[in-house]
PDB file of C-alpha atoms in Angstrom:
ATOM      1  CA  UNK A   9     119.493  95.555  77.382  1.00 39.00           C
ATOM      2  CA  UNK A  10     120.835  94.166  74.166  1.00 39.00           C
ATOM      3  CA  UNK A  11     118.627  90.967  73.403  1.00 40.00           C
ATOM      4  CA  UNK A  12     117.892  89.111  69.851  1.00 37.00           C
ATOM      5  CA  UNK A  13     115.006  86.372  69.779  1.00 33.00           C
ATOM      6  CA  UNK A  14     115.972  82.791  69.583  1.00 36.00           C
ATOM      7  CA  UNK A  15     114.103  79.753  68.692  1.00 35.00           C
ATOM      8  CA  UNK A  16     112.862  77.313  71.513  1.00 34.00           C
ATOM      9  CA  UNK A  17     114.664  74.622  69.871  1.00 34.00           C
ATOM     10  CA  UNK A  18     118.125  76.584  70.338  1.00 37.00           C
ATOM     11  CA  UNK A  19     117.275  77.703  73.582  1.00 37.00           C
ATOM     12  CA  UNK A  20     116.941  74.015  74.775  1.00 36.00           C
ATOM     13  CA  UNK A  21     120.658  72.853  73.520  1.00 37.00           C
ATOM     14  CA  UNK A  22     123.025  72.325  76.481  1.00 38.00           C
ATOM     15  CA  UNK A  23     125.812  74.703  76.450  1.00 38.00           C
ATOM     16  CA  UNK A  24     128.285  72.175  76.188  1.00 39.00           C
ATOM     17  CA  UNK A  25     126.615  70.532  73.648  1.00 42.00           C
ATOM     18  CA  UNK A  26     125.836  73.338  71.726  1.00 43.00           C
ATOM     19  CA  UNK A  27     127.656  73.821  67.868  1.00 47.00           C
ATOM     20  CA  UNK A  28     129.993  76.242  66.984  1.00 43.00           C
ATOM     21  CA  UNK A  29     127.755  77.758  64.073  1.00 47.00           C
ATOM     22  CA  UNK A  30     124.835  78.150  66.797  1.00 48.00           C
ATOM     23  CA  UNK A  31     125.046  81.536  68.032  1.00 55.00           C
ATOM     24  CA  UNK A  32     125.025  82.226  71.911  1.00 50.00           C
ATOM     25  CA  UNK A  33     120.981  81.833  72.756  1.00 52.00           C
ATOM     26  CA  UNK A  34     119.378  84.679  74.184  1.00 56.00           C
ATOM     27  CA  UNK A  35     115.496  85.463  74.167  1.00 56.00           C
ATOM     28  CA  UNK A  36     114.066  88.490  74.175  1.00 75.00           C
ATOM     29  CA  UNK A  37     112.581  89.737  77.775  1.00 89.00           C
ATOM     30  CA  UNK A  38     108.633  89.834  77.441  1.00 94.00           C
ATOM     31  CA  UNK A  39     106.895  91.959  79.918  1.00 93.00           C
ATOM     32  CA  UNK A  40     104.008  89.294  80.712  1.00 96.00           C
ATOM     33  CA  UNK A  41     103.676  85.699  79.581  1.00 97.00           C
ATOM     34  CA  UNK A  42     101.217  82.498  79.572  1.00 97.00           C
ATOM     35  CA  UNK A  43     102.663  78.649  80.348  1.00 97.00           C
ATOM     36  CA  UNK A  44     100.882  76.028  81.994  1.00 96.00           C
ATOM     37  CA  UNK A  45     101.077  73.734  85.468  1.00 93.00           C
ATOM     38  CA  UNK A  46     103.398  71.153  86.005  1.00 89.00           C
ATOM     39  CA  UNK A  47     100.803  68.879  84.990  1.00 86.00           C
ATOM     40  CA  UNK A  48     101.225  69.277  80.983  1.00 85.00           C
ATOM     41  CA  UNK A  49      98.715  67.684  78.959  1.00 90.00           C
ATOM     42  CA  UNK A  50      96.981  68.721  75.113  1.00 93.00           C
ATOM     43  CA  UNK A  51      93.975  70.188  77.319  1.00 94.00           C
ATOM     44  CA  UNK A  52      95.992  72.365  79.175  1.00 94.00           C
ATOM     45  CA  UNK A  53      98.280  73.717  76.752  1.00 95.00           C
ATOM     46  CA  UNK A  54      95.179  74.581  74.991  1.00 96.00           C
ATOM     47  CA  UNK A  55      93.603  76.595  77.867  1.00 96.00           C
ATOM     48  CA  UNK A  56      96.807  78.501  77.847  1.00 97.00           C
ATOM     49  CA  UNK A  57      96.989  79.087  74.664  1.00 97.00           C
ATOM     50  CA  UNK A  58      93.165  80.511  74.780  1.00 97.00           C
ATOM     51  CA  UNK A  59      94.117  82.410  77.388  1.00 97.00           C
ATOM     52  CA  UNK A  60      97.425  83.926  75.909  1.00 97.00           C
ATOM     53  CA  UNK A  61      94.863  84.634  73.201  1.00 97.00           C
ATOM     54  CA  UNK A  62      92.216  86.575  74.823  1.00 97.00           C
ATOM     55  CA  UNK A  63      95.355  88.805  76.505  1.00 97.00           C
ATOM     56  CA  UNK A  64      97.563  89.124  73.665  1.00 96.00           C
ATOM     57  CA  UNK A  65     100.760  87.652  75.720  1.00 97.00           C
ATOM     58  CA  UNK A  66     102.618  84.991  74.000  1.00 97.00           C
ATOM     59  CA  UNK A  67     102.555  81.684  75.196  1.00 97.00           C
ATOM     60  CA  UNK A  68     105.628  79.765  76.599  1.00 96.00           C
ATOM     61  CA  UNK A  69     105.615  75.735  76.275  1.00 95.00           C
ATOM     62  CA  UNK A  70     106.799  73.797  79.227  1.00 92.00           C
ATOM     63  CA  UNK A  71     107.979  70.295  80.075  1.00 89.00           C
ATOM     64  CA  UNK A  72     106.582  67.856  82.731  1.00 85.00           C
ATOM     65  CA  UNK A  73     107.596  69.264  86.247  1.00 85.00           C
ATOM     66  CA  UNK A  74     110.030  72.179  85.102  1.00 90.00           C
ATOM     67  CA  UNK A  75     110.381  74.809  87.381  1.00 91.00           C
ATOM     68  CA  UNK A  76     109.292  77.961  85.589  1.00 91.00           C
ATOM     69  CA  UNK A  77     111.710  80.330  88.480  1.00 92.00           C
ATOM     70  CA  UNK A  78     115.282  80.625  85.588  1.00 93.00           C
ATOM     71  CA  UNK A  79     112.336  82.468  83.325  1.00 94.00           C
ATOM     72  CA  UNK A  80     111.332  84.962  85.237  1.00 94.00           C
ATOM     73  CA  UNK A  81     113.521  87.426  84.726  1.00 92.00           C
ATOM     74  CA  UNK A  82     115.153  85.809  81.807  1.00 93.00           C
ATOM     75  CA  UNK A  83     111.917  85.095  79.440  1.00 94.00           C
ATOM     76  CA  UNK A  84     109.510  86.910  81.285  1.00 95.00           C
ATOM     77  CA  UNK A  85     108.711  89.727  83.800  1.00 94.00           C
ATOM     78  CA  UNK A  86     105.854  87.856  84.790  1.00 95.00           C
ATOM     79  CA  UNK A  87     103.722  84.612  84.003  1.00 96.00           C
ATOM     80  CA  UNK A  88     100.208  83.749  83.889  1.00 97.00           C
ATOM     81  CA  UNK A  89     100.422  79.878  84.840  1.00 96.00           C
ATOM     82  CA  UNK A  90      97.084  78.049  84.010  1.00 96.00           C
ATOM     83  CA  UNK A  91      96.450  75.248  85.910  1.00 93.00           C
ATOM     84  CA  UNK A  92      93.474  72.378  86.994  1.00 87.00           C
ATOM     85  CA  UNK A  93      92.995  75.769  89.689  1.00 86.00           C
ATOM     86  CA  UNK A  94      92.803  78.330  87.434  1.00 91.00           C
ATOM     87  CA  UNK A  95      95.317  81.016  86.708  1.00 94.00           C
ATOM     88  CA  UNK A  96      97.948  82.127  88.951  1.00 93.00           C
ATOM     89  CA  UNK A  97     100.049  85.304  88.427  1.00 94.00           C
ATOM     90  CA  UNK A  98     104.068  84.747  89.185  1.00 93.00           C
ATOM     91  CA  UNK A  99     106.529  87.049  89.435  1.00 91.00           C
ATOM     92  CA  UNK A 100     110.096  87.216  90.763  1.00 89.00           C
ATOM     93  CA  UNK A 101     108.581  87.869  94.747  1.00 87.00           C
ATOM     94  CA  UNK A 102     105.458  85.305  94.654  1.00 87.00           C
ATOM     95  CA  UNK A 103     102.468  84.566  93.013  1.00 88.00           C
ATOM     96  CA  UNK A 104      98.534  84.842  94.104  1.00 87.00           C
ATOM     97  CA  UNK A 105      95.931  83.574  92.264  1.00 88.00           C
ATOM     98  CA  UNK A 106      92.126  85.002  91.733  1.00 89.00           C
ATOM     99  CA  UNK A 107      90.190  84.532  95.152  1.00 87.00           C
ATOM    100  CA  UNK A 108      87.105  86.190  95.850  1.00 87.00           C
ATOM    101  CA  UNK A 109      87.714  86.909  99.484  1.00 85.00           C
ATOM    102  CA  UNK A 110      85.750  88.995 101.206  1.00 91.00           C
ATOM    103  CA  UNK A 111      83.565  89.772  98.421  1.00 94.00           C
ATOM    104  CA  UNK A 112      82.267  86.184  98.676  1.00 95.00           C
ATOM    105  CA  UNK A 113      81.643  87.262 102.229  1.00 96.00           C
ATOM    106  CA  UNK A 114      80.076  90.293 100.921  1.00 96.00           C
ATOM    107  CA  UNK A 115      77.853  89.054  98.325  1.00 97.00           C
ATOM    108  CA  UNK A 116      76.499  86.322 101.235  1.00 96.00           C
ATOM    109  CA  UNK A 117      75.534  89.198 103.089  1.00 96.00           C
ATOM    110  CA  UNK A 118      73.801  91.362 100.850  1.00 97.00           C
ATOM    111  CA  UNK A 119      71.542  88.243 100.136  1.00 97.00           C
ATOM    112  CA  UNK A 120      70.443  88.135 103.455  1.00 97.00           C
ATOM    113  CA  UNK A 121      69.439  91.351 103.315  1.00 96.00           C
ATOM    114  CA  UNK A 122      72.558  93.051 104.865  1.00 95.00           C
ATOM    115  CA  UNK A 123      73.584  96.562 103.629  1.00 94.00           C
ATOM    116  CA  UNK A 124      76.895  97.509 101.974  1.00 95.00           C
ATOM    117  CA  UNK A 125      78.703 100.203 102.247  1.00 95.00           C
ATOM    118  CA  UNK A 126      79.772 100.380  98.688  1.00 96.00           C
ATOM    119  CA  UNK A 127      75.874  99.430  97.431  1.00 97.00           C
ATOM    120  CA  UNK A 128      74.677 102.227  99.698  1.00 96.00           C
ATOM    121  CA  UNK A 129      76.551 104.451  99.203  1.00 96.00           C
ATOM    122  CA  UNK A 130      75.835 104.773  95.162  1.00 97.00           C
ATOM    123  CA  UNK A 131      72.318 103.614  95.850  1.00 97.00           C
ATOM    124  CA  UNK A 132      73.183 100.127  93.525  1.00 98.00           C
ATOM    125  CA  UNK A 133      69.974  98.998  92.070  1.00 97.00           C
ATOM    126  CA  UNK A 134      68.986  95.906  89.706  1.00 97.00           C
ATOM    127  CA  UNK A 135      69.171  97.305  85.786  1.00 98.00           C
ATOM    128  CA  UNK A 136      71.872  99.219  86.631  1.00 98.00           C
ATOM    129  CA  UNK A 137      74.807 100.122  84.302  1.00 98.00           C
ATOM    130  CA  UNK A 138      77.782 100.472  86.865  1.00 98.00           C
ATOM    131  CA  UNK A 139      81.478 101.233  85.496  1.00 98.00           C
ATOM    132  CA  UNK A 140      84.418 100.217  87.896  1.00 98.00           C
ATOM    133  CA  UNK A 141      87.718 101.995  86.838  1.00 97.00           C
ATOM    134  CA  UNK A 142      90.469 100.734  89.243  1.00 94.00           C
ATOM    135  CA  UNK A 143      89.119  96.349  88.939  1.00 94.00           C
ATOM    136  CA  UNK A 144      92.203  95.503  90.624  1.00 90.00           C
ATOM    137  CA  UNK A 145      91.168  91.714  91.958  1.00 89.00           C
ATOM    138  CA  UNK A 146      87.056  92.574  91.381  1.00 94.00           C
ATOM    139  CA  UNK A 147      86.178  92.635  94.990  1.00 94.00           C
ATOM    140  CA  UNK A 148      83.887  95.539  94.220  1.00 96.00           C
ATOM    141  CA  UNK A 149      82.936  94.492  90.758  1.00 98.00           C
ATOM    142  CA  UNK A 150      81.741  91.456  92.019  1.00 98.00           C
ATOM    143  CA  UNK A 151      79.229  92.979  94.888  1.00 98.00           C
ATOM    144  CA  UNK A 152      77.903  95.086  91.924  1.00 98.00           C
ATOM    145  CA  UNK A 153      77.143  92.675  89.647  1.00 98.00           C
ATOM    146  CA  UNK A 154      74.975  90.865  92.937  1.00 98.00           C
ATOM    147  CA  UNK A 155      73.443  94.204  93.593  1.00 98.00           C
ATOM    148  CA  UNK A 156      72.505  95.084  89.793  1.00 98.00           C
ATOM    149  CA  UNK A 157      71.160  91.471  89.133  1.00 98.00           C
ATOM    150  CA  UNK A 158      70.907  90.136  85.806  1.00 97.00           C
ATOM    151  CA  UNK A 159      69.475  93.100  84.201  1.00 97.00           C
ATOM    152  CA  UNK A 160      72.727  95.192  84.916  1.00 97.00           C
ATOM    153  CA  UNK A 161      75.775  95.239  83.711  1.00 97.00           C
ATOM    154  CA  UNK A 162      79.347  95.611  85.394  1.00 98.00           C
ATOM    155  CA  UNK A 163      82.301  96.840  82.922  1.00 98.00           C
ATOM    156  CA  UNK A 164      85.726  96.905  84.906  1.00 98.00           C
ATOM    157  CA  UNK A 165      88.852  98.628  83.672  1.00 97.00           C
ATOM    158  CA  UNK A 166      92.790  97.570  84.871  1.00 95.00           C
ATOM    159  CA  UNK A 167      95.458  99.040  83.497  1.00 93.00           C
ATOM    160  CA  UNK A 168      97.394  96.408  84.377  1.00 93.00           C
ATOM    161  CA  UNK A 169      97.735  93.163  82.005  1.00 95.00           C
ATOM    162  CA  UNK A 170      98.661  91.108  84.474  1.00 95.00           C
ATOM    163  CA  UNK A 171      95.862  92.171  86.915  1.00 94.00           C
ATOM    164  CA  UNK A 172      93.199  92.265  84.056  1.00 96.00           C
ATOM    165  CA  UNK A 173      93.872  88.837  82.584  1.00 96.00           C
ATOM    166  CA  UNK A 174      94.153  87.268  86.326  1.00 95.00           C
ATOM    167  CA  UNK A 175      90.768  88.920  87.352  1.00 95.00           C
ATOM    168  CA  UNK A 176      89.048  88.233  83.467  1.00 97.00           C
ATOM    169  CA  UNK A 177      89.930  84.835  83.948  1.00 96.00           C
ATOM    170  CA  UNK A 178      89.117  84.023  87.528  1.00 95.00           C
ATOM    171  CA  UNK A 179      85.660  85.836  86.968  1.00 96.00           C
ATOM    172  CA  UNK A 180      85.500  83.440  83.870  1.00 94.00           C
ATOM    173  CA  UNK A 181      84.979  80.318  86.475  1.00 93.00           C
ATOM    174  CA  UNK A 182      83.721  81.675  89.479  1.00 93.00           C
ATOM    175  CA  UNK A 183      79.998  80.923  89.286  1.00 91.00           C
ATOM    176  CA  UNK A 184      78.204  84.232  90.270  1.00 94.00           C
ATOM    177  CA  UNK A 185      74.877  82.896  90.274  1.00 94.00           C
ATOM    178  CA  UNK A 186      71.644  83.522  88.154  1.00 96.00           C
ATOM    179  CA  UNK A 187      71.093  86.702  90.893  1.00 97.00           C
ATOM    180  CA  UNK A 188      74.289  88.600  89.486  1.00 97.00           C
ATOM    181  CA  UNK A 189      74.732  90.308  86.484  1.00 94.00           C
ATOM    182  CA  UNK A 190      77.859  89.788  83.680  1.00 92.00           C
ATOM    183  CA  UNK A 191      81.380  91.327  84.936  1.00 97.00           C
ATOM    184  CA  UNK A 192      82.890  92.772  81.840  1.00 97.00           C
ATOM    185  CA  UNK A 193      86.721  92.525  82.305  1.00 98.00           C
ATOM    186  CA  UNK A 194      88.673  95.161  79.310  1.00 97.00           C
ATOM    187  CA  UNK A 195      92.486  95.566  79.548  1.00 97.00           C
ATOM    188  CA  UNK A 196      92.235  99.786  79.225  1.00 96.00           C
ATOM    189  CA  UNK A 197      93.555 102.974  80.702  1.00 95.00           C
ATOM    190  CA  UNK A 198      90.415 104.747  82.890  1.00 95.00           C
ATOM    191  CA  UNK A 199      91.319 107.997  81.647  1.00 94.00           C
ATOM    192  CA  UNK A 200      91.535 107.551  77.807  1.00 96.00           C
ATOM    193  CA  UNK A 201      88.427 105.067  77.960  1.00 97.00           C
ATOM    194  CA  UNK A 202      86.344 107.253  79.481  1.00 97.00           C
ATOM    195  CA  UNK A 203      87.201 109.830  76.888  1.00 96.00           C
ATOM    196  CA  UNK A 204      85.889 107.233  74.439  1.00 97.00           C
ATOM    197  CA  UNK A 205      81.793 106.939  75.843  1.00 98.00           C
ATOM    198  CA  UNK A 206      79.170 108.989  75.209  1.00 97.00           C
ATOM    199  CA  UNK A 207      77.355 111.682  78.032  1.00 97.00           C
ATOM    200  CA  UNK A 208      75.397 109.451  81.083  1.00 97.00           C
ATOM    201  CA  UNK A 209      76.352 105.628  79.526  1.00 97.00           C
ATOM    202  CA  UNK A 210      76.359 104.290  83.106  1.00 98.00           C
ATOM    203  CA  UNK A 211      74.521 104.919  86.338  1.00 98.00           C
ATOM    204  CA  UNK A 212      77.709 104.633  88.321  1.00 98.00           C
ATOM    205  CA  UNK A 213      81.236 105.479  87.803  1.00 98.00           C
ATOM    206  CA  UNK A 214      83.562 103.718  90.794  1.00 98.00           C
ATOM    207  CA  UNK A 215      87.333 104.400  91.546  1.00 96.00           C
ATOM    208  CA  UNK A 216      89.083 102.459  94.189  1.00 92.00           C
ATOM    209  CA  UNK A 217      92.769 104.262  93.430  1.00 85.00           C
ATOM    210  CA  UNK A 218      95.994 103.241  95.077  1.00 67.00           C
ATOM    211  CA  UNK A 219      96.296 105.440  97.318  1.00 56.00           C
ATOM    212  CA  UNK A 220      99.859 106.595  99.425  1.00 49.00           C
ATOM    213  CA  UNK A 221      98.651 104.593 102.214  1.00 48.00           C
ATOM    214  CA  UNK A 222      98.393 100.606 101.636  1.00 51.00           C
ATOM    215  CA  UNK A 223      95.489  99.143 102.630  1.00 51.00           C
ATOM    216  CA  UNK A 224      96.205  95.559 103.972  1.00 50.00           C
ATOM    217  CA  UNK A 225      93.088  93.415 103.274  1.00 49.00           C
ATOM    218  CA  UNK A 226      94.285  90.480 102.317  1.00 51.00           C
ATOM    219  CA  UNK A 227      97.480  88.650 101.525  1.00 51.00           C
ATOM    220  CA  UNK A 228      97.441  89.440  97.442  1.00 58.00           C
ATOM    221  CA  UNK A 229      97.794  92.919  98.732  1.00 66.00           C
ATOM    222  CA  UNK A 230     101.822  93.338  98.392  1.00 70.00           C
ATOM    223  CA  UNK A 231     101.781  91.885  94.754  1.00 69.00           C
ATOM    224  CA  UNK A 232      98.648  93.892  93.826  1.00 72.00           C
ATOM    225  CA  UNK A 233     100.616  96.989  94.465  1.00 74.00           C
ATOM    226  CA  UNK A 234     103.328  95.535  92.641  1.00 79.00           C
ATOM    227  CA  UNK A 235     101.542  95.385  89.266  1.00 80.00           C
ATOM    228  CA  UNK A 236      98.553  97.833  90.342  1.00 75.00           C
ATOM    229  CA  UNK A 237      98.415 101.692  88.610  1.00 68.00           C
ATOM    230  CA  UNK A 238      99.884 104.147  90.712  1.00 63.00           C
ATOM    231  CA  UNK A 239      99.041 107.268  89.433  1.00 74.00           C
ATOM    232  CA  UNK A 240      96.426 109.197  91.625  1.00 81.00           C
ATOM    233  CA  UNK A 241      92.994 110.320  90.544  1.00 91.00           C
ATOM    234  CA  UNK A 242      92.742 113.959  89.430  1.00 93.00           C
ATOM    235  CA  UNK A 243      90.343 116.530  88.699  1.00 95.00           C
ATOM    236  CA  UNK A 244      90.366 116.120  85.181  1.00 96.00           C
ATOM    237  CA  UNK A 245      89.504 112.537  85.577  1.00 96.00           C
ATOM    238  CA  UNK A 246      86.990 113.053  88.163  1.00 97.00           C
ATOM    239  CA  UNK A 247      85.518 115.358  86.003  1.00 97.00           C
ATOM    240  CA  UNK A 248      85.389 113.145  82.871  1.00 97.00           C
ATOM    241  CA  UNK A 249      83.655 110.198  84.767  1.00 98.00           C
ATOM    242  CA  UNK A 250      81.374 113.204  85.910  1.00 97.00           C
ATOM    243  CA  UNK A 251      80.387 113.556  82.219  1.00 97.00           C
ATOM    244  CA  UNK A 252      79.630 109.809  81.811  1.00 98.00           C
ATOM    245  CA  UNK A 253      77.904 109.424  85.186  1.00 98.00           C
ATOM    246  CA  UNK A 254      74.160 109.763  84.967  1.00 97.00           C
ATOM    247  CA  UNK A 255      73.711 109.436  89.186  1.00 97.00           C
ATOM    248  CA  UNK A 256      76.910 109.129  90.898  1.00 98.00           C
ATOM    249  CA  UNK A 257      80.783 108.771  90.778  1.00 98.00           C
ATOM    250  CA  UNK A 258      81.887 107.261  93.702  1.00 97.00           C
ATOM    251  CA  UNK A 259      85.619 107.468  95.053  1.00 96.00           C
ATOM    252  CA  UNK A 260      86.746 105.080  98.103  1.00 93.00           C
ATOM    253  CA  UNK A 261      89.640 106.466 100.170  1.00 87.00           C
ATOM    254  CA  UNK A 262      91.350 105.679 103.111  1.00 81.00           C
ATOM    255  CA  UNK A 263      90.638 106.864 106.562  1.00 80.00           C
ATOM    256  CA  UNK A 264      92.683 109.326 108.605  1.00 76.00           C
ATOM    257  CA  UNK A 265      94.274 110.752 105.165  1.00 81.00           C
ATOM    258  CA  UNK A 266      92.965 113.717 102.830  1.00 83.00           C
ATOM    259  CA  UNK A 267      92.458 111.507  99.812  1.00 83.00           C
ATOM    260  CA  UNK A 268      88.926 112.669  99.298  1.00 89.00           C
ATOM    261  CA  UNK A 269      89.345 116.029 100.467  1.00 90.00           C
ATOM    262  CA  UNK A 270      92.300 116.832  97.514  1.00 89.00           C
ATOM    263  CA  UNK A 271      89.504 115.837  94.870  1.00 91.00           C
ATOM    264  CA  UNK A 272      86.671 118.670  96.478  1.00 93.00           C
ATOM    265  CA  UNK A 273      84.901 115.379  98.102  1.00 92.00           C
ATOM    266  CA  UNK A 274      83.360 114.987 101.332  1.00 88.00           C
ATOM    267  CA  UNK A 275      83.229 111.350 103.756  1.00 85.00           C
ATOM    268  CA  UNK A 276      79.755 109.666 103.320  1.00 84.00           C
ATOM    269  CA  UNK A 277      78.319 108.826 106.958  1.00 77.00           C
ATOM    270  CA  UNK A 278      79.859 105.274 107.394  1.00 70.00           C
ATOM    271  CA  UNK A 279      81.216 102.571 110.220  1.00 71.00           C
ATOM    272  CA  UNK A 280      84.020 103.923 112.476  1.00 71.00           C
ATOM    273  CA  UNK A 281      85.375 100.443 112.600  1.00 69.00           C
ATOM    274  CA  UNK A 282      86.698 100.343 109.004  1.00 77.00           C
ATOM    275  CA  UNK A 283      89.813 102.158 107.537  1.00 79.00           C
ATOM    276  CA  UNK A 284      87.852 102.825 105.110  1.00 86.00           C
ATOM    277  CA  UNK A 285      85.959 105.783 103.591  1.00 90.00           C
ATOM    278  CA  UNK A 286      83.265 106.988 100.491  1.00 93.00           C
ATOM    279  CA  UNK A 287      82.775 110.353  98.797  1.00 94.00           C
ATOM    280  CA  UNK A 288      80.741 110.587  95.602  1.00 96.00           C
ATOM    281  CA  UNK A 289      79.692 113.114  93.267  1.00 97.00           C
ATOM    282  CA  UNK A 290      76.859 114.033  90.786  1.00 96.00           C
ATOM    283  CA  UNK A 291      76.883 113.856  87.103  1.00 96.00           C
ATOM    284  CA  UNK A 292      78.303 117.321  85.821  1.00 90.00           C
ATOM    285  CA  UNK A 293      75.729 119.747  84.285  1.00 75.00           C
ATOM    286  CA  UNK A 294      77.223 119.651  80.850  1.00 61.00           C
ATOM    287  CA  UNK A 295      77.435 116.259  79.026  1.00 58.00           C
TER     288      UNK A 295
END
């Protein structure tokens, strides 16, 4: 598409009441994009900017009550709207906020003393260092920074912008409690980062990949898999987090598929009433 960049100012002129020396106003398509709510005030707008900051997107002003559905597609791909409720991801099929879902339910459990099949199965413990490469909407994240406790630390990694900055900032005011540890959010590639740390820097290295077969859970599911990575885990990956791992890397998978079994791993012992399934793996014997 042939675009060219024009000022806000020009884009606002009316057509019809537009000048003969202004050229025809066209903005460049951005892939991702901050604005605020409806309700504009200085406060807001300077939220969104922070928060266009901390991403790196550019931010978009916007009038009292103007509908925000001619950008996308136009200005935008996609728009991080901050609001009095946080910030909600748009895009041209819906929009879903953060929501901690049935982590919240999760993280209630644990408390009371419950076990978790995620905790359990990479025998979580508090002071650990735990590494989640797939964040997505930091359902698992969020257990592990309950299980850790404040003397661990949770680092997640999303490939997507979008996904990152929606998850970085709902974390940002969701109030884990003095019991959970920090949830680090970066915007990064899994693959490359991991190329980037040193032999055994965390206890745990967790991939939750998107698999062939969608996992309904909740009803952010269709637009996760919209702006979610798609590319499957291989070997070489595996094998990488293997080299950072200093006790396991654990891979969740979907039941009644071979996920687990194309990357050499078994099914832990789990629940036959979830669609889901673990495998995990030691650290490799060269770091």
């Amino acid at each position: 598409m042939n675009c060219r960049t024009a000022s806000w100012a020009e884009e606002s002129v009316a057509p019809a009441r537009r000048a003969w020396w202004m050229p025809k106003a066209e903005v460049a398509l951005v892939p991702l994009a901050v604005t605020t709510s409806t309700k504009v005030d200085a406060a807001l707008v300077r939220e969104a900017r922070a928060v266009g900051a901390r991403w790196g997107v550019p931010f978009l002003p916007r009038r009292a009550k103007e509908s925000v559905a001619p950008w996308l597609g136009t200005k935008a791909s996609a728009l991080l709207v901050v609001g009095g409720d946080g910030v909600t991801l748009w895009d041209a099929e819906g929009s879903f906020g953060f929501h901690a879902g049935m982590a919240h339910l999760r993280r209630m459990r644990l408390r009371e003393g419950e076990a978790d099949a995620f905790v359990r199965v990479a025998e979580l413990r508090a002071g650990d260092a735990v590494l989640d490469c797939t964040l997505g909407l930091a359902q698992d994240a969020m257990v592990a920074s309950l299980a850790v406790g404040p003397s661990g630390r949770v680092v997640g990694l999303e490939r997507s912008q979008a996904l990152a900055a929606v998850a970085g900032e709902g974390l940002r005011r969701y109030a884990l409690g003095e019991d959970s540890g920090p949830v680090e959010v970066l915007h990064a590639d899994a693959r490359e980062y991991l190329k980037t740390l040193a032999p055994r820097s965390f206890d745990v290295v967790f991939f939750d990949p998107m698999f062939a077969k969608p996992r309904k859970s909740q009803p952010a599911f269709d637009m996760l898999r919209r702006f979610a990575e798609h590319a499957p885990l291989t070997l070489e990956t595996l094998e990488a987090a293997r080299r950072v791992a200093r006790r396991w890397v654990v891979v969740k998978g979907a039941k009644y598929t071979d996920d687990l079994r194309k990357l050499g791993l078994e099914d832990e012992p789990g629940s036959r009433f979830t669609d889901v399934v673990w495998g995990r793996v030691g650290p490799s014997g060269e770091p």
